[in-house]
Short mmCIF file of C-alpha atoms and ligand atoms in Angstrom, two decimals:
data_model
loop_
_atom_site.label_atom_id
_atom_site.label_comp_id
_atom_site.label_asym_id
_atom_site.label_seq_id
_atom_site.Cartn_x
_atom_site.Cartn_y
_atom_site.Cartn_z
CA UNK A 163 96.07 -26.46 -14.89
CA UNK A 164 96.93 -29.65 -13.10
CA UNK A 165 96.24 -31.56 -16.32
CA UNK A 166 98.69 -29.27 -18.19
CA UNK A 167 101.36 -29.96 -15.55
CA UNK A 168 100.86 -33.67 -15.89
CA UNK A 169 101.03 -33.44 -19.68
CA UNK A 170 104.22 -31.43 -19.50
CA UNK A 171 105.67 -33.87 -16.98
CA UNK A 172 105.04 -36.75 -19.41
CA UNK A 173 106.43 -34.71 -22.31
CA UNK A 174 109.65 -33.83 -20.44
CA UNK A 175 110.04 -37.40 -19.35
CA UNK A 176 109.80 -38.36 -22.99
CA UNK A 177 112.42 -35.71 -23.96
CA UNK A 178 114.77 -36.89 -21.24
CA UNK A 179 114.36 -40.45 -22.50
CA UNK A 180 115.07 -39.29 -26.11
CA UNK A 181 118.27 -37.48 -24.99
CA UNK A 182 119.55 -40.47 -22.96
CA UNK A 183 118.93 -43.27 -25.51
CA UNK A 184 116.78 -46.39 -25.26
CA UNK A 185 117.79 -47.44 -21.74
CA UNK A 186 117.56 -43.91 -20.12
CA UNK A 187 114.37 -44.65 -18.04
CA UNK A 188 115.96 -47.42 -16.00
CA UNK A 189 119.05 -45.25 -15.18
CA UNK A 190 116.86 -42.35 -13.89
CA UNK A 191 115.08 -44.56 -11.39
CA UNK A 192 118.45 -45.68 -10.04
CA UNK A 193 119.79 -42.10 -9.81
CA UNK A 194 116.94 -41.14 -7.22
CA UNK A 195 114.55 -38.15 -6.91
CA UNK A 196 117.13 -35.75 -5.50
CA UNK A 197 118.88 -35.56 -8.87
CA UNK A 198 115.88 -33.97 -10.66
CA UNK A 199 115.42 -30.22 -10.91
CA UNK A 200 111.93 -28.69 -10.50
CA UNK A 201 111.13 -25.48 -12.32
CA UNK A 202 107.95 -23.73 -11.20
CA UNK A 203 106.22 -20.79 -12.92
CA UNK A 204 103.51 -18.82 -11.06
CA UNK A 205 100.92 -17.00 -13.17
CA UNK A 206 97.95 -15.50 -11.25
CA UNK A 207 96.06 -18.31 -9.66
CA UNK A 208 97.78 -20.91 -11.78
CA UNK A 209 101.25 -22.48 -11.23
CA UNK A 210 103.23 -24.50 -13.82
CA UNK A 211 105.84 -27.05 -12.60
CA UNK A 212 108.48 -28.29 -15.05
CA UNK A 213 110.52 -31.40 -14.09
CA UNK A 214 113.90 -31.10 -15.73
CA UNK A 215 116.87 -33.58 -15.60
CA UNK A 216 120.03 -32.66 -13.63
CA UNK A 217 122.51 -31.21 -16.07
CA UNK A 218 125.64 -32.02 -13.94
CA UNK A 219 125.01 -35.72 -14.27
CA UNK A 220 125.28 -35.31 -18.01
CA UNK A 221 128.83 -33.71 -17.94
CA UNK A 222 130.68 -36.88 -18.24
CA UNK A 223 131.48 -40.24 -16.68
CA UNK A 224 132.93 -40.43 -13.27
CA UNK A 225 136.19 -42.04 -12.64
CA UNK A 226 134.84 -45.40 -12.80
CA UNK A 227 133.35 -44.94 -16.23
CA UNK A 228 129.78 -44.37 -15.08
CA UNK A 229 128.05 -41.59 -16.92
CA UNK A 230 124.41 -42.00 -16.02
CA UNK A 231 121.77 -44.63 -16.04
CA UNK A 232 121.04 -44.17 -19.73
CA UNK A 233 124.65 -44.54 -20.64
CA UNK A 234 124.97 -47.57 -18.47
CA UNK A 235 122.14 -49.21 -20.28
CA UNK A 236 123.60 -48.38 -23.65
CA UNK A 237 125.87 -50.99 -25.29
CA UNK A 238 129.55 -50.64 -24.46
CA UNK A 239 131.61 -48.59 -26.95
CA UNK A 240 133.91 -50.21 -29.45
CA UNK A 241 136.97 -48.52 -28.07
CA UNK A 242 137.81 -46.53 -24.89
CA UNK A 243 139.21 -42.99 -25.95
CA UNK A 244 137.22 -42.07 -29.06
CA UNK A 245 134.06 -43.40 -27.63
CA UNK A 246 133.91 -40.90 -24.79
CA UNK A 247 134.47 -37.97 -27.13
CA UNK A 248 131.77 -39.22 -29.29
CA UNK A 249 129.54 -39.59 -26.34
CA UNK A 250 130.28 -36.07 -25.32
CA UNK A 251 129.45 -34.82 -28.72
CA UNK A 252 126.21 -36.73 -28.69
CA UNK A 253 125.44 -35.34 -25.32
CA UNK A 254 126.16 -31.83 -26.42
CA UNK A 255 123.89 -32.12 -29.41
CA UNK A 256 121.31 -33.66 -27.23
CA UNK A 257 121.70 -30.82 -24.80
CA UNK A 258 121.42 -28.31 -27.57
CA UNK A 259 118.31 -30.01 -28.85
CA UNK A 260 116.93 -30.06 -25.40
CA UNK A 261 117.76 -26.44 -24.90
CA UNK A 262 116.16 -25.48 -28.20
CA UNK A 263 113.19 -27.60 -27.47
CA UNK A 264 112.89 -26.10 -24.05
CA UNK A 265 113.16 -22.62 -25.47
CA UNK A 266 110.44 -23.44 -27.97
CA UNK A 267 108.38 -24.89 -25.23
CA UNK A 268 108.95 -21.85 -23.13
CA UNK A 269 107.99 -19.55 -25.99
CA UNK A 270 105.02 -21.63 -26.71
CA UNK A 271 103.99 -21.64 -23.09
CA UNK A 272 104.61 -17.93 -22.78
CA UNK A 273 102.57 -17.20 -25.89
CA UNK A 274 99.82 -19.50 -24.79
CA UNK A 275 99.82 -18.06 -21.33
CA UNK A 276 99.84 -14.53 -22.70
CA UNK A 277 96.89 -15.10 -25.05
CA UNK A 278 95.07 -17.08 -22.42
CA UNK A 279 95.72 -14.41 -19.86
CA UNK A 280 94.58 -11.74 -22.23
CA UNK A 281 91.51 -13.79 -23.05
CA UNK A 282 90.88 -14.51 -19.39
CA UNK A 283 91.43 -10.88 -18.54
CA UNK A 284 89.19 -9.78 -21.38
CA UNK A 285 86.63 -12.37 -20.42
CA UNK A 286 86.78 -11.37 -16.80
CA UNK A 287 86.56 -7.71 -17.73
CA UNK A 288 83.69 -8.49 -20.06
CA UNK A 289 81.92 -10.54 -17.42
CA UNK A 290 82.52 -7.94 -14.77
CA UNK A 291 81.36 -5.19 -17.07
CA UNK A 292 78.25 -7.20 -17.97
CA UNK A 293 77.48 -7.92 -14.34
CA UNK A 294 78.19 -4.31 -13.47
CA UNK A 295 75.96 -3.18 -16.30
CA UNK A 296 73.24 -5.61 -15.20
CA UNK A 297 73.55 -4.45 -11.62
CA UNK A 298 73.56 -0.86 -12.88
CA UNK A 299 70.45 -1.39 -14.99
CA UNK A 300 68.74 -3.22 -12.12
CA UNK A 301 69.59 -0.38 -9.83
CA UNK A 302 68.38 2.13 -12.39
CA UNK A 303 65.07 0.31 -12.91
CA UNK A 304 64.61 -0.05 -9.15
CA UNK A 305 65.45 3.59 -8.69
CA UNK A 306 62.98 4.56 -11.44
CA UNK A 307 60.27 2.38 -9.85
CA UNK A 308 60.97 3.84 -6.43
CA UNK A 309 60.93 7.33 -7.91
CA UNK A 310 57.60 6.65 -9.59
CA UNK A 311 56.13 5.27 -6.35
CA UNK A 312 57.54 8.20 -4.47
CA UNK A 313 55.92 10.55 -7.00
CA UNK A 314 52.56 8.80 -6.55
CA UNK A 315 52.88 8.94 -2.79
CA UNK A 316 53.90 12.55 -3.02
CA UNK A 317 50.86 13.36 -5.16
CA UNK A 318 48.59 11.54 -2.73
CA UNK A 319 50.16 13.32 0.18
CA UNK A 320 49.70 16.63 -1.66
CA UNK A 321 46.06 15.83 -2.34
CA UNK A 322 45.46 14.83 1.23
CA UNK A 323 47.20 17.94 2.44
CA UNK A 324 45.12 20.19 0.18
CA UNK A 325 41.93 18.45 1.29
CA UNK A 326 42.86 18.75 4.92
CA UNK A 327 43.67 22.41 4.34
CA UNK A 328 40.25 22.98 2.73
CA UNK A 329 38.53 21.16 5.56
CA UNK A 330 40.48 23.16 8.06
CA UNK A 331 39.36 26.35 6.32
CA UNK A 332 35.75 25.21 6.29
CA UNK A 333 35.98 24.16 9.90
CA UNK A 334 37.40 27.46 10.87
CA UNK A 335 34.59 29.26 8.99
CA UNK A 336 31.89 27.13 10.61
CA UNK A 337 33.58 27.56 13.96
CA UNK A 338 33.42 31.32 13.46
CA UNK A 339 29.74 31.12 12.59
CA UNK A 340 29.05 28.89 15.56
CA UNK A 341 30.91 31.23 17.80
CA UNK A 342 28.80 34.15 16.57
CA UNK A 343 25.59 32.16 17.02
CA UNK A 344 26.71 31.05 20.41
CA UNK A 345 27.33 34.64 21.37
CA UNK A 346 23.88 35.64 20.12
CA UNK A 347 22.27 32.77 21.95
CA UNK A 348 24.10 33.59 25.11
CA UNK A 349 22.77 37.16 24.91
CA UNK A 350 19.26 35.85 24.19
CA UNK A 351 19.52 33.40 27.06
CA UNK A 352 20.50 36.19 29.38
CA UNK A 353 17.50 38.24 28.12
CA UNK A 354 15.19 35.23 28.57
CA UNK A 355 16.57 34.63 32.04
CA UNK A 356 15.70 38.22 32.91
CA UNK A 357 12.19 37.75 31.52
CA UNK A 358 11.89 34.41 33.27
CA UNK A 359 12.81 35.88 36.60
CA UNK A 360 10.23 38.64 36.09
CA UNK A 361 7.60 36.06 35.08
CA UNK A 362 8.45 33.87 38.04
CA UNK A 363 7.80 36.79 40.31
CA UNK A 364 4.47 37.41 38.58
CA UNK A 365 3.60 33.71 38.75
CA UNK A 366 4.32 33.65 42.41
CA UNK A 367 2.00 36.60 42.93
CA UNK A 368 -0.67 34.95 40.78
CA UNK A 369 -0.27 31.63 42.54
CA UNK A 370 -0.82 33.24 45.90
CA UNK A 371 -3.90 34.98 44.50
CA UNK A 372 -5.16 31.75 42.90
CA UNK A 373 -4.70 29.82 46.09
CA UNK A 374 -6.85 32.34 47.86
CA UNK A 375 -9.45 32.12 45.07
CA UNK A 376 -9.28 28.33 45.12
CA UNK A 377 -10.02 28.29 48.78
CA UNK A 378 -13.01 30.57 48.16
CA UNK A 379 -14.12 28.32 45.30
CA UNK A 380 -13.80 25.21 47.45
CA UNK A 381 -16.03 26.73 50.04
CA UNK A 382 -18.53 27.72 47.34
CA UNK A 383 -18.34 24.24 45.81
CA UNK A 384 -19.16 22.64 49.13
CA UNK A 385 -22.10 24.95 49.46
CA UNK A 386 -23.21 24.13 45.90
CA UNK A 387 -22.80 20.38 46.50
CA UNK A 388 -25.10 20.64 49.47
CA UNK A 389 -27.56 22.53 47.25
CA UNK A 390 -27.25 19.88 44.49
CA UNK A 391 -27.99 17.12 46.97
CA UNK A 392 -31.05 18.99 48.12
CA UNK A 393 -32.17 19.65 44.53
CA UNK A 394 -31.60 16.07 43.38
CA UNK A 395 -33.78 14.78 46.19
CA UNK A 396 -36.49 17.31 45.22
CA UNK A 397 -36.08 16.30 41.51
CA UNK A 398 -36.49 12.65 42.42
CA UNK A 399 -39.71 13.40 44.27
CA UNK A 400 -40.87 15.53 41.31
CA UNK A 401 -40.05 12.71 38.88
CA UNK A 402 -42.05 10.30 40.98
CA UNK A 403 -44.97 12.74 40.94
CA UNK A 404 -44.60 13.20 37.16
CA UNK A 405 -44.59 9.45 36.67
CA UNK A 406 -47.82 9.02 38.53
CA UNK A 407 -49.32 12.03 36.69
CA UNK A 408 -48.34 10.64 33.26
CA UNK A 409 -49.77 7.24 34.18
CA UNK A 410 -52.98 8.98 35.12
CA UNK A 411 -52.84 10.96 31.89
CA UNK A 412 -52.43 7.81 29.75
CA UNK A 413 -55.35 6.19 31.57
CA UNK A 414 -57.38 9.31 30.84
CA UNK A 415 -56.31 9.29 27.18
CA UNK A 416 -57.32 5.65 26.83
CA UNK A 417 -60.66 6.40 28.42
CA UNK A 418 -61.08 9.36 26.05
CA UNK A 419 -60.27 7.20 23.02
CA UNK A 420 -62.71 4.54 24.15
CA UNK A 421 -65.36 7.20 24.59
CA UNK A 422 -64.74 8.70 21.12
CA UNK A 423 -64.81 5.22 19.56
CA UNK A 424 -68.11 4.41 21.25
CA UNK A 425 -69.49 7.81 20.12
CA UNK A 426 -68.30 7.03 16.58
CA UNK A 427 -69.96 3.61 16.54
CA UNK A 428 -73.13 5.13 17.94
CA UNK A 429 -73.08 7.79 15.22
CA UNK A 430 -72.51 5.20 12.46
CA UNK A 431 -75.31 3.05 13.91
CA UNK A 432 -77.54 6.11 13.89
CA UNK A 433 -76.54 6.96 10.32
CA UNK A 434 -76.87 3.34 9.15
CA UNK A 435 -80.29 3.01 10.76
CA UNK A 436 -82.26 4.16 7.64
CA UNK A 437 -80.95 1.13 5.75
CA UNK A 438 -82.41 -1.03 4.33
CA UNK A 439 -84.46 1.18 2.15
CA UNK A 440 -87.39 -0.29 0.34
CA UNK A 441 -86.15 -2.48 -2.53
CA UNK A 442 -88.69 -1.04 -4.86
CA UNK A 443 -86.74 2.22 -5.02
CA UNK A 444 -83.88 1.43 -7.38
CA UNK A 445 -81.02 3.90 -7.29
CA UNK A 446 -78.17 3.79 -9.83
CA UNK A 447 -76.01 5.67 -7.31
CA UNK A 448 -76.22 7.80 -4.19
CA UNK A 449 -76.93 10.88 -6.27
CA UNK A 450 -80.16 9.19 -7.37
CA UNK A 451 -80.99 8.43 -3.73
CA UNK A 452 -80.23 12.01 -2.74
CA UNK A 453 -82.43 13.34 -5.51
CA UNK A 454 -85.17 11.04 -4.27
CA UNK A 455 -85.06 12.92 -0.98
CA UNK A 456 -82.65 10.76 1.00
CA UNK A 457 -80.35 13.33 2.54
CA UNK A 458 -79.07 11.20 5.46
CA UNK A 459 -75.68 9.60 5.12
CA UNK A 460 -75.71 5.83 5.43
CA UNK A 461 -75.70 2.50 3.61
CA UNK A 462 -77.97 2.20 0.58
CA UNK A 463 -78.74 -0.56 -1.92
CA UNK A 464 -77.66 0.46 -5.40
CA UNK A 465 -78.45 -1.14 -8.76
CA UNK A 466 -75.30 -0.46 -10.62
CA UNK A 467 -75.04 -0.91 -14.42
CA UNK A 468 -76.03 -4.36 -15.64
CA UNK A 469 -75.28 -6.04 -12.32
CA UNK A 470 -78.09 -8.41 -11.42
CA UNK A 471 -77.84 -8.14 -7.61
CA UNK A 472 -78.15 -4.83 -5.73
CA UNK A 473 -74.92 -3.60 -4.14
CA UNK A 474 -74.64 -2.12 -0.65
CA UNK A 475 -72.80 1.20 -0.62
CA UNK A 476 -72.27 4.05 1.82
CA UNK A 477 -73.78 7.32 0.67
CA UNK A 478 -72.33 10.61 1.89
CA UNK A 479 -75.23 13.03 1.77
CA UNK A 480 -73.46 15.90 3.56
CA UNK A 481 -70.06 16.62 2.10
CA UNK A 482 -70.00 19.37 -0.50
CA UNK A 483 -73.68 19.07 -1.30
CA UNK A 484 -74.04 15.30 -0.74
CA UNK A 485 -74.96 12.60 -3.24
CA UNK A 486 -71.59 10.88 -3.05
CA UNK A 487 -71.23 7.16 -3.55
CA UNK A 488 -68.35 6.10 -1.34
CA UNK A 489 -66.30 3.29 -2.95
CA UNK A 490 -63.28 3.36 -0.56
CA UNK A 491 -63.18 4.01 3.18
CA UNK A 492 -60.53 3.55 5.84
CA UNK A 493 -61.20 4.63 9.43
CA UNK A 494 -59.55 2.32 11.94
CA UNK A 495 -57.72 -0.54 10.20
CA UNK A 496 -60.41 -3.07 11.08
CA UNK A 497 -60.52 -4.46 7.53
CA UNK A 498 -57.54 -6.10 5.83
CA UNK A 499 -56.82 -4.42 2.49
CA UNK A 500 -54.22 -7.01 1.41
CA UNK A 501 -56.44 -8.64 -1.18
CA UNK A 502 -56.36 -10.41 -4.55
CA UNK A 503 -57.37 -9.13 -7.95
CA UNK A 504 -60.75 -10.88 -7.70
CA UNK A 505 -61.46 -9.40 -4.26
CA UNK A 506 -60.65 -5.90 -5.48
CA UNK A 507 -62.83 -6.58 -8.51
CA UNK A 508 -65.90 -7.67 -6.51
CA UNK A 509 -65.36 -5.61 -3.36
CA UNK A 510 -64.85 -6.44 0.33
CA UNK A 511 -65.30 -5.09 3.83
CA UNK A 512 -68.27 -3.48 5.53
CA UNK A 513 -70.23 -0.74 3.74
CA UNK A 514 -70.92 0.92 7.10
CA UNK A 515 -67.21 0.84 8.13
CA UNK A 516 -64.06 0.09 6.19
CA UNK A 517 -65.04 -0.83 2.66
CA UNK A 518 -64.02 -1.37 -0.97
CA UNK A 519 -67.05 -1.29 -3.26
CA UNK A 520 -65.28 -3.14 -6.11
CA UNK A 521 -63.60 -2.16 -9.37
CA UNK A 522 -66.32 -3.77 -11.49
CA UNK A 523 -69.09 -1.72 -9.81
CA UNK A 524 -67.10 1.51 -10.17
CA UNK A 525 -66.34 0.66 -13.84
CA UNK A 526 -70.04 -0.01 -14.49
CA UNK A 527 -71.09 3.16 -12.70
CA UNK A 528 -68.58 5.47 -14.39
CA UNK A 529 -69.28 4.03 -17.85
CA UNK A 530 -72.96 5.06 -17.72
CA UNK A 531 -72.27 8.81 -17.41
CA UNK A 532 -69.57 11.40 -16.57
CA UNK A 533 -68.48 11.31 -12.91
CA UNK A 534 -66.39 13.42 -10.54
CA UNK A 535 -64.12 12.03 -7.84
CA UNK A 536 -63.58 13.43 -4.35
CA UNK A 537 -60.90 12.13 -2.00
CA UNK A 538 -61.38 12.97 1.70
CA UNK A 539 -58.29 12.66 3.90
CA UNK A 540 -57.54 13.01 7.61
CA UNK A 541 -54.19 12.86 9.37
CA UNK A 542 -53.43 12.07 13.01
CA UNK A 543 -53.08 15.75 13.84
CA UNK A 544 -56.69 16.59 12.93
CA UNK A 545 -56.10 18.08 9.46
CA UNK A 546 -58.78 17.08 6.92
CA UNK A 547 -58.05 18.24 3.38
CA UNK A 548 -59.50 16.89 0.13
CA UNK A 549 -58.61 16.39 -3.53
CA UNK A 550 -61.23 16.62 -6.26
CA UNK A 551 -61.22 15.65 -9.96
CA UNK A 552 -63.87 16.95 -12.34
CA UNK A 553 -63.70 13.89 -14.53
CA UNK A 554 -63.15 10.35 -13.33
CA UNK A 555 -63.49 7.07 -15.16
CA UNK A 556 -62.27 3.47 -14.94
CA UNK A 557 -61.58 1.14 -17.85
CA UNK A 558 -62.97 -2.40 -17.93
CA UNK A 559 -61.29 -5.47 -16.51
CA UNK A 560 -59.50 -6.21 -19.79
CA UNK A 561 -58.03 -2.72 -19.52
CA UNK A 562 -57.00 -3.54 -15.92
CA UNK A 563 -59.52 -0.94 -14.66
CA UNK A 564 -57.38 1.87 -16.04
CA UNK A 565 -57.76 5.21 -14.28
CA UNK A 566 -58.61 8.37 -16.24
CA UNK A 567 -58.66 11.69 -14.39
CA UNK A 568 -58.98 15.36 -15.31
CA UNK A 569 -59.53 18.71 -13.62
CA UNK A 570 -57.71 18.55 -10.29
CA UNK A 571 -58.52 20.90 -7.41
CA UNK A 572 -58.53 20.71 -3.64
CA UNK A 573 -56.54 21.34 -0.47
CA UNK A 574 -54.49 18.13 -0.19
CA UNK A 575 -51.58 19.54 -2.16
CA UNK A 576 -51.28 21.86 -5.13
CA UNK A 577 -50.71 18.90 -7.42
CA UNK A 578 -52.47 15.59 -7.82
CA UNK A 579 -51.03 12.63 -5.98
CA UNK A 580 -52.84 10.27 -8.37
CA UNK A 581 -51.44 9.63 -11.86
CA UNK A 582 -53.93 10.75 -14.47
CA UNK A 583 -52.67 9.17 -17.69
CA UNK A 584 -54.40 5.81 -17.66
CA UNK A 585 -52.48 3.73 -15.15
CA UNK A 586 -53.70 0.13 -14.71
CA UNK A 587 -54.82 -1.30 -11.37
CA UNK A 588 -52.42 -3.77 -9.71
CA UNK A 589 -52.77 -6.26 -6.91
CA UNK A 590 -50.26 -8.67 -5.44
CA UNK A 591 -51.38 -11.30 -8.00
CA UNK A 592 -51.77 -8.98 -11.02
CA UNK A 593 -48.88 -6.68 -11.87
CA UNK A 594 -50.00 -3.91 -14.26
CA UNK A 595 -47.86 -1.02 -13.03
CA UNK A 596 -45.14 0.88 -14.90
CA UNK A 597 -42.31 -0.51 -12.81
CA UNK A 598 -39.99 -3.46 -13.52
CA UNK A 599 -40.73 -4.38 -9.93
CA UNK A 600 -44.09 -5.32 -8.41
CA UNK A 601 -45.34 -2.21 -6.61
CA UNK A 602 -48.31 -4.02 -5.02
CA UNK A 603 -45.91 -6.40 -3.25
CA UNK A 604 -43.65 -3.61 -2.06
CA UNK A 605 -46.29 -1.04 -1.06
CA UNK A 606 -49.10 -3.54 -0.23
CA UNK A 607 -52.77 -3.37 -1.16
CA UNK A 608 -54.28 -2.80 -4.59
CA UNK A 609 -53.90 0.53 -6.39
CA UNK A 610 -53.25 2.41 -9.60
CA UNK A 611 -49.51 2.22 -9.04
CA UNK A 612 -47.38 4.01 -11.58
CA UNK A 613 -43.74 3.31 -10.78
CA UNK A 614 -44.71 3.21 -8.00
CA UNK A 615 -46.44 6.61 -7.80
CA UNK A 616 -47.24 9.24 -5.19
CA UNK A 617 -50.21 7.66 -3.45
CA UNK A 618 -51.70 4.44 -2.09
CA UNK A 619 -54.82 4.73 0.04
CA UNK A 620 -55.08 0.93 0.30
CA UNK A 621 -51.73 0.43 2.06
CA UNK A 622 -51.10 -0.94 5.54
CA UNK A 623 -53.02 0.73 8.35
CA UNK A 624 -50.72 2.06 11.07
CA UNK A 625 -51.93 3.29 14.45
CA UNK A 626 -50.86 6.64 15.82
CA UNK A 627 -47.20 6.71 16.93
CA UNK A 628 -46.35 4.05 14.35
CA UNK A 629 -47.51 5.99 11.30
CA UNK A 630 -44.35 7.89 10.40
CA UNK A 631 -41.47 6.62 8.26
CA UNK A 632 -43.78 4.00 6.72
CA UNK A 633 -43.37 3.63 2.94
CA UNK A 634 -46.09 0.96 2.66
CA UNK A 635 -48.72 2.85 4.69
CA UNK A 636 -51.74 4.94 3.62
CA UNK A 637 -49.96 7.56 1.54
CA UNK A 638 -50.94 10.80 -0.22
CA UNK A 639 -47.62 12.37 -1.13
CA UNK A 640 -48.66 15.99 -1.68
CA UNK A 641 -50.47 16.09 1.67
CA UNK A 642 -48.10 14.51 4.23
CA UNK A 643 -45.15 13.26 2.17
CA UNK A 644 -43.97 9.84 1.09
CA UNK A 645 -43.75 8.06 4.43
CA UNK A 646 -46.65 9.36 6.55
CA UNK A 647 -49.52 6.93 7.03
CA UNK A 648 -52.90 8.72 7.29
CA UNK A 649 -55.65 8.15 9.85
CA UNK A 650 -58.72 7.96 7.61
CA UNK A 651 -59.62 8.19 3.92
CA UNK A 652 -62.70 8.14 1.71
CA UNK A 653 -63.00 8.01 -2.09
CA UNK A 654 -66.41 8.91 -3.45
CA UNK A 655 -67.99 9.73 -6.80
CA UNK A 656 -71.06 11.42 -8.13
CA UNK A 657 -72.18 12.56 -11.57
CA UNK A 658 -70.33 15.62 -12.82
CA UNK A 659 -73.58 17.39 -13.53
CA UNK A 660 -74.96 16.84 -10.02
CA1 CA B 343 -44.47 -4.17 -12.54
#
């Protein structure tokens, strides 16, 4: 707006100069500021100031011929009277022009202002409407958002409320139940209290009774303790007496054993006394000797098979008719039966005591005719059964002195404890048994082990008290089981037709 005012100011100055002639500008400056007229137009915020020349100064020259500054600058007229009229006319036309121009200007300004105002108003209205609309839409969106949030919160609150209501219902139900239970329990407690009081009374009565009984019992206990002391002293004296008695008993037993042993040796000496028989009488076996009238048991020289030297053997001339050649005997463990193949082949020990005649001799004897075998057994409890086989034979050494038996009978078990189907003889250095192991090493001695069989009369000799639970002892299964070691044994043969 200020720029428009300035432009108009310049324009009006120009118009004033045009109306006053070429030297008008200098005259205005001399006339002073008080001779100008200011025209101001106020439109809204804007104000328009028009600087217009003073019209009275243009009415004519004063008395001294001065019209205005412009006229004073103009060249002097040619004559005095007509010149002033002309000037007046010029001034009038100029005034008219000015007036017209001013009117045009005013119209122009008014039109411009009107359109501008309209535009400004429209623009302002438009802007205001737009801002209002924007604010309105913002408000609407915010309101919608708030409404949505409020809805969500409301739904949550509703949910919570319903849940709380359900919980409240449940709680009230459980509270009801609890109240009922509580009531029941209270009644029960009162019942129990009644019972308890009754029981307490009873307990008190019982306690008083028990105390009385306890006192009685204490007195009795003291009496009994005195008795126990007395009895223990008497028991101690009795034990001492028993100890001395048992010591005496063991001494007596030892003496008895020694006596029986000496009697036994005397008897054997007596029985052995007939030996040696005259060498001229050659017996193949004890049956021959018996038939020749020798009916006393003892050691005889026998000429067995094709053996060059006579062999000493014990002849049993009493058992079951006599005539038995004894080829195995155990009585007291005096002879070691842990021997090699060769020793079992040729024989060892003492013919009058513990003895093994030899596998070769037995093979030779049993290969000349049919023989029977009798096994005499005795345990540590005094039982003396026997086992007998109608037919008995040994194979030769190449056949490992295989054992052939038939026709079992006897009292040492209902079944035979010897295997009868041709088992080979085994020693610790010759394994001919039917086991992957070596039975002779496990069970000791030399025997017709099967795998490892039900018997071994050549096992370890165990004294009385040490003879049970011994798997490697002198065993005859069907008599005393698999782990009982016997006291004495004898194996003897004679011809089947004796
Ligand atoms: Ca074997």
